XYZ file of C-alpha atoms in Angstrom:
437
model
C -55.380 193.041 -55.982
C -55.449 192.262 -52.245
C -55.389 195.475 -50.210
C -52.998 194.141 -47.588
C -49.625 195.827 -47.131
C -46.681 194.037 -45.564
C -43.323 195.182 -44.276
C -40.557 192.574 -44.260
C -37.678 193.229 -41.891
C -34.425 191.896 -43.288
C -33.201 191.220 -46.846
C -31.626 187.856 -46.100
C -32.913 184.691 -47.724
C -36.007 184.452 -45.508
C -36.933 188.065 -46.175
C -36.436 187.694 -49.916
C -38.556 184.534 -49.909
C -41.391 186.269 -48.087
C -41.291 189.321 -50.345
C -41.072 187.290 -53.560
C -44.002 185.098 -52.504
C -46.211 188.036 -51.554
C -45.337 190.149 -54.578
C -45.994 187.275 -56.969
C -49.451 186.960 -55.379
C -50.154 190.649 -55.956
C -49.535 191.960 -52.455
C -47.978 195.325 -51.625
C -44.705 194.488 -49.878
C -41.563 196.368 -48.900
C -38.314 195.109 -47.339
C -36.474 197.191 -44.744
C -32.792 196.239 -44.457
C -30.431 197.665 -41.843
C -27.236 197.028 -43.792
C -26.044 198.823 -46.896
C -26.164 195.530 -48.784
C -28.561 192.635 -49.348
C -28.233 188.985 -48.373
C -27.973 189.027 -44.590
C -25.826 186.106 -43.498
C -25.213 185.202 -47.135
C -22.431 187.544 -48.192
C -20.307 187.057 -51.295
C -17.104 189.115 -51.312
C -14.822 189.611 -54.345
C -11.721 191.487 -53.153
C -9.508 188.388 -53.500
C -10.450 187.949 -57.140
C -12.954 185.125 -56.604
C -16.529 184.728 -55.421
C -15.834 184.239 -51.725
C -18.881 183.378 -49.609
C -18.035 184.718 -46.166
C -21.346 183.637 -44.657
C -23.345 180.660 -45.879
C -21.188 178.876 -48.449
C -22.801 175.539 -49.295
C -26.017 174.158 -50.677
C -26.516 171.311 -48.234
C -28.367 168.537 -50.026
C -28.860 169.814 -53.587
C -31.623 167.351 -54.468
C -35.078 168.911 -53.984
C -33.377 172.059 -52.704
C -34.696 175.433 -53.908
C -31.174 176.870 -53.808
C -30.119 174.427 -56.533
C -32.980 175.667 -58.685
C -31.962 179.275 -58.099
C -28.295 178.533 -58.813
C -29.290 177.202 -62.223
C -31.732 180.063 -62.864
C -29.145 182.743 -62.099
C -26.185 180.968 -63.727
C -24.200 180.293 -60.561
C -21.384 177.804 -61.005
C -21.401 175.012 -58.411
C -18.994 172.234 -57.466
C -19.243 169.198 -55.236
C -17.501 169.241 -51.850
C -16.655 165.801 -50.500
C -16.599 166.211 -46.716
C -16.283 162.465 -46.056
C -13.538 161.711 -48.596
C -15.716 159.227 -50.461
C -13.364 159.298 -53.442
C -10.164 159.015 -51.416
C -8.503 162.187 -52.681
C -10.667 165.054 -51.421
C -9.276 165.361 -47.889
C -5.762 165.298 -46.501
C -4.923 165.538 -42.812
C -1.853 166.621 -40.888
C -0.736 165.787 -37.358
C 0.404 168.252 -34.702
C 4.017 168.132 -35.937
C 2.947 168.888 -39.504
C 3.435 165.365 -40.831
C 0.785 164.046 -43.199
C -1.432 161.301 -41.832
C -2.369 158.244 -43.856
C -5.437 159.423 -45.766
C -7.130 156.030 -45.992
C -6.828 155.361 -42.261
C -7.885 158.888 -41.312
C -10.944 158.620 -43.544
C -11.785 155.206 -42.109
C -11.828 156.765 -38.667
C -14.123 159.594 -39.773
C -16.548 157.161 -41.358
C -16.384 154.855 -38.362
C -17.624 157.692 -36.193
C -20.744 158.062 -38.321
C -21.661 154.413 -37.814
C -20.710 154.384 -34.126
C -22.785 157.492 -33.472
C -25.823 156.011 -35.204
C -25.510 152.829 -33.145
C -25.060 154.740 -29.908
C -27.944 157.093 -30.680
C -30.265 154.166 -31.360
C -29.202 152.216 -28.274
C -29.451 155.218 -25.960
C -32.941 156.031 -27.208
C -33.976 152.426 -26.636
C -32.582 152.403 -23.103
C -34.318 155.699 -22.177
C -31.306 157.501 -20.680
C -31.516 159.695 -17.617
C -32.208 163.384 -17.974
C -28.550 163.977 -17.105
C -27.585 162.813 -20.603
C -28.501 165.982 -22.510
C -25.480 167.284 -24.387
C -23.407 165.694 -27.124
C -20.564 165.553 -24.602
C -22.805 163.589 -22.210
C -23.695 161.203 -25.006
C -20.055 160.600 -25.895
C -19.270 159.839 -22.268
C -21.747 156.987 -22.550
C -19.144 155.370 -24.794
C -18.897 155.235 -28.572
C -18.675 151.540 -29.516
C -15.685 150.048 -31.277
C -13.146 152.837 -30.789
C -10.629 150.504 -29.169
C -10.388 148.480 -32.373
C -9.054 151.408 -34.406
C -5.442 152.157 -35.270
C -3.810 155.324 -33.955
C -4.413 157.237 -37.192
C -7.966 155.908 -37.444
C -8.601 157.171 -33.921
C -7.418 160.612 -35.016
C -9.913 160.523 -37.875
C -12.577 159.320 -35.462
C -11.780 162.202 -33.126
C -11.894 164.700 -35.969
C -15.316 163.440 -37.014
C -16.727 163.246 -33.506
C -15.524 166.589 -32.173
C -14.253 168.983 -34.824
C -16.811 168.327 -37.561
C -19.730 168.258 -35.153
C -18.710 171.696 -33.921
C -18.614 173.039 -37.470
C -22.068 171.616 -38.156
C -23.679 173.266 -35.132
C -21.313 176.238 -34.681
C -21.166 175.285 -31.003
C -19.210 173.115 -28.570
C -20.224 169.579 -27.643
C -21.339 170.473 -24.119
C -23.676 173.136 -25.544
C -25.525 170.929 -28.064
C -28.616 168.927 -27.076
C -28.132 165.613 -28.862
C -31.849 164.753 -29.008
C -32.949 168.090 -30.427
C -29.960 168.274 -32.775
C -31.051 165.005 -34.346
C -34.313 166.620 -35.437
C -32.303 168.235 -38.224
C -33.014 166.613 -41.594
C -30.264 166.634 -44.229
C -31.431 166.683 -47.814
C -29.830 164.114 -50.141
C -27.142 164.701 -52.717
C -24.083 165.818 -50.770
C -22.919 169.430 -50.596
C -22.350 172.030 -53.295
C -20.063 175.029 -53.015
C -20.725 178.028 -55.294
C -17.419 179.251 -56.793
C -19.106 180.716 -59.870
C -20.856 183.752 -58.440
C -21.650 182.661 -54.896
C -24.885 183.141 -53.018
C -24.582 186.837 -53.842
C -25.660 186.193 -57.418
C -28.730 184.312 -56.181
C -29.551 187.145 -53.791
C -29.245 189.736 -56.564
C -31.458 187.708 -58.867
C -34.169 187.214 -56.269
C -34.078 190.865 -55.199
C -34.534 192.168 -58.733
C -37.908 193.903 -58.929
C -38.541 194.013 -55.184
C -38.967 197.228 -53.198
C -36.077 197.347 -50.727
C -34.833 200.158 -48.504
C -31.286 199.648 -47.207
C -29.611 201.494 -44.325
C -32.962 201.346 -42.556
C -32.600 200.053 -39.002
C -35.792 198.894 -37.319
C -36.014 200.022 -33.703
C -39.526 199.002 -32.631
C -42.738 197.349 -33.771
C -46.141 198.279 -32.364
C -49.054 196.059 -33.315
C -52.782 195.913 -32.714
C -56.146 195.477 -34.384
C -55.477 198.387 -36.736
C -52.211 196.923 -38.070
C -48.544 197.550 -37.312
C -46.332 200.598 -36.872
C -42.648 200.046 -37.569
C -40.296 202.704 -36.239
C -36.871 202.983 -37.879
C -33.919 205.346 -37.869
C -35.672 207.104 -40.761
C -39.126 207.505 -39.244
C -42.293 205.433 -38.935
C -44.037 203.160 -41.429
C -47.484 201.561 -41.209
C -48.722 198.311 -42.676
C -51.266 195.572 -42.156
C -48.609 192.968 -41.364
C -44.919 192.714 -40.589
C -42.637 189.721 -41.135
C -39.608 189.692 -38.837
C -36.692 187.794 -40.386
C -33.783 189.167 -38.354
C -31.288 186.601 -37.007
C -31.946 184.919 -33.678
C -28.994 186.771 -32.151
C -30.689 190.104 -32.821
C -33.878 188.890 -31.128
C -31.884 187.548 -28.175
C -30.223 190.930 -27.723
C -33.560 192.750 -27.768
C -32.464 195.058 -30.575
C -36.103 195.431 -31.686
C -38.688 196.488 -29.088
C -42.213 195.091 -29.406
C -45.349 196.879 -28.181
C -47.055 195.112 -26.578
C -44.257 192.776 -25.515
C -44.052 189.418 -27.243
C -45.809 186.541 -25.451
C -43.785 185.074 -22.601
C -43.537 181.660 -24.254
C -42.049 183.209 -27.400
C -39.534 185.224 -25.388
C -38.527 182.053 -23.543
C -38.098 180.138 -26.810
C -35.878 182.918 -28.180
C -33.565 182.553 -25.194
C -33.555 178.725 -25.134
C -32.662 178.121 -28.774
C -28.905 178.159 -29.206
C -27.129 180.634 -31.458
C -23.679 179.658 -32.637
C -20.488 181.231 -33.917
C -18.634 180.440 -37.139
C -15.833 182.586 -38.523
C -13.549 182.459 -41.569
C -10.142 183.785 -42.551
C -9.394 183.794 -46.287
C -5.712 184.108 -47.214
C -4.505 184.757 -50.765
C -0.910 183.840 -51.593
C 1.398 184.666 -54.511
C 1.400 180.973 -55.453
C 0.036 177.616 -54.380
C 2.461 175.822 -52.076
C -0.063 173.101 -51.222
C -1.651 170.320 -53.302
C -4.615 171.616 -55.284
C -6.447 168.303 -55.652
C -7.959 168.007 -52.138
C -11.158 169.882 -51.363
C -10.127 170.408 -47.752
C -7.046 170.328 -45.529
C -7.402 169.104 -41.948
C -5.003 169.720 -39.075
C -4.941 168.217 -35.578
C -2.953 170.603 -33.356
C -3.043 168.414 -30.253
C -3.366 171.428 -27.947
C -6.273 173.452 -26.586
C -7.934 175.434 -27.947
C -7.749 173.505 -31.205
C -7.299 176.144 -33.875
C -6.876 176.056 -37.662
C -8.207 172.500 -37.848
C -10.077 172.907 -41.127
C -9.205 174.717 -44.357
C -11.150 175.010 -47.597
C -8.880 174.686 -50.622
C -10.211 177.389 -52.951
C -7.503 176.511 -55.475
C -9.284 173.216 -56.106
C -12.386 175.040 -57.324
C -11.054 178.185 -58.998
C -7.305 177.768 -59.452
C -6.674 180.831 -57.289
C -4.028 180.419 -54.520
C -6.456 180.910 -51.632
C -6.993 178.959 -48.414
C -9.890 179.625 -46.046
C -9.487 178.727 -42.366
C -12.679 178.091 -40.405
C -13.418 178.198 -36.682
C -16.637 177.386 -34.849
C -18.081 177.605 -31.356
C -15.712 178.721 -28.597
C -12.812 178.606 -31.063
C -14.526 181.245 -33.190
C -15.072 183.404 -30.134
C -11.403 182.902 -29.215
C -9.973 184.099 -32.524
C -12.431 186.998 -32.640
C -10.436 188.547 -29.786
C -7.324 188.637 -31.963
C -6.280 191.640 -34.065
C -5.673 190.903 -37.728
C -1.882 190.712 -37.462
C -1.967 188.073 -34.716
C -4.661 186.078 -36.515
C -2.601 185.917 -39.693
C 0.638 185.208 -37.811
C -0.929 182.237 -36.009
C -2.283 180.899 -39.295
C 1.152 181.146 -40.885
C 2.762 179.240 -38.005
C 0.476 176.312 -38.803
C 0.950 176.490 -42.570
C 4.750 176.670 -42.249
C 4.737 173.761 -39.831
C 2.929 171.717 -42.479
C 4.467 172.973 -45.728
C 7.872 174.322 -44.685
C 9.596 177.536 -43.670
C 9.677 178.929 -47.219
C 5.903 179.365 -47.347
C 5.349 182.963 -48.518
C 3.337 185.555 -46.656
C -0.188 186.178 -47.928
C -0.644 189.079 -50.328
C -4.248 189.751 -49.274
C -6.770 188.531 -46.744
C -10.381 188.831 -45.606
C -11.737 187.875 -42.185
C -15.275 187.623 -40.861
C -16.548 188.946 -37.554
C -20.160 187.780 -37.455
C -20.128 187.753 -33.661
C -19.821 191.536 -33.492
C -21.826 192.356 -36.618
C -24.770 194.326 -35.143
C -27.165 192.841 -37.699
C -26.141 189.226 -36.984
C -24.475 188.944 -33.545
C -23.461 185.410 -34.443
C -23.799 182.904 -37.246
C -26.736 180.473 -37.085
C -28.917 178.595 -34.640
C -28.350 175.226 -33.012
C -30.302 173.086 -30.563
C -29.000 174.019 -27.143
C -29.074 172.084 -23.896
C -32.100 173.279 -21.952
C -34.265 173.654 -25.035
C -37.576 172.016 -25.865
C -38.917 170.459 -29.086
C -41.643 173.097 -29.314
C -39.230 176.059 -29.148
C -38.782 176.500 -32.896
C -42.527 176.232 -33.693
C -43.180 178.677 -30.846
C -40.677 181.120 -32.321
C -42.288 180.709 -35.744
C -45.861 181.303 -34.555
C -47.469 184.625 -35.580
C -48.574 187.097 -32.915
C -52.053 188.634 -33.073
C -52.217 187.699 -36.777
C -50.130 190.824 -37.395
C -46.523 189.994 -36.530
C -45.009 187.015 -38.346
C -41.601 185.410 -37.909
C -39.249 183.718 -40.367
C -35.585 182.776 -40.581
C -33.544 179.593 -40.292
C -34.011 179.429 -36.514
C -37.778 179.033 -36.972
C -37.502 175.921 -39.159
C -38.189 172.660 -37.279
C -36.022 170.483 -39.569
C -33.725 172.599 -41.774
C -32.422 175.026 -39.146
C -29.010 176.506 -39.825
C -29.388 176.336 -43.617
C -30.158 178.725 -46.453
C -32.922 176.518 -47.839
C -34.426 176.363 -44.360
C -34.473 180.160 -44.228
C -36.120 180.297 -47.652
C -38.866 177.858 -46.674
C -39.728 179.850 -43.560
C -40.077 183.045 -45.573
C -42.516 181.328 -47.913
C -44.400 179.944 -44.906
C -44.733 183.373 -43.281
C -46.002 184.893 -46.537
C -48.611 182.164 -46.881
C -49.785 182.816 -43.328
C -50.676 186.334 -44.396
C -52.248 185.185 -47.646
C -54.389 182.577 -45.894
C -55.869 185.233 -43.595
C -56.570 187.760 -46.347
């Protein structure tokens, strides 16, 4: 058995991947987790009577995706989510006054955006734009072709696709996203799967079974040198040959873990340049369904700024339970995070009653997320920010002194912001240690 000992910081998907890989190879490995639970930014909650993923909620691209394999292994029920309304009945949209928009025209507009963006992206690359064109907002100002040919409802669908959905994908606003770097993301094929039958929590529990994990253990500092690493926590000090740091980018940005000696300047700069977004959810359970259960999602265009409650997941479609989940991203997520629970719910009900009528009942239970203020997350997931460089993610991923290794979705050059990306980076970090044994 190899003599090397490794401490993994964080029991999210990257940390579990690293620990599983090392343990299967015969290495001595322990995970230190600051929370009282496992999973990190995958968190399945059950108080509403269903498996409610309050963090990561989809397997993006189930073909050749390790999460699909794990879902089958651990008997997690999955269902397809049709974001683009390919089948014509999975999305319905409502205008600012609550009236339902023509679904076919709205969907045409959303799809038209995809083609227009691809054409614009290709043409702008060919024309070698000035350095002033950095953000998605800058790119849009260059002009998305063909918009003038759309009907009014199609333009609303186009707007929803070009602004609202992009913000949900990156958890950031258009002016914050670098369009070149964002396009380095690679989407796996096969659509998107939601996990109503057990959630990511069941995968986390299955992967964690048999691993050595200490919860409620907050890492404060890491000292490293030729003789190994010393990890100081709220419980004392631990020594090992290697450490794998899998904490979210927001925790690194905030300097919650001190490094001795300090991390290389180029790594510190990369940590600050990579964007870290915000994505929050409000799940409302009602005494009955007052909305159609067939659509996967409900979309709303408020027509005022900030645009709130624009996207709802219809849990009733997947489980039959009368639950709607409102989602907010970027500055909108930060906006609603300033609201107390009663105001948040009241504002949501104003929208739902505008759409479905004054007799809509009050919710009987609710759950909200606050990832922005969670001390072990300080946000949701990474995005490619204006001011960044292509080498930032590889720089963040690079080991230091062959002792300190880094993993997590923000370190992946192609699958950033995803659970499978986090998993792959954990495996990569473990193999770095194994290759130097």
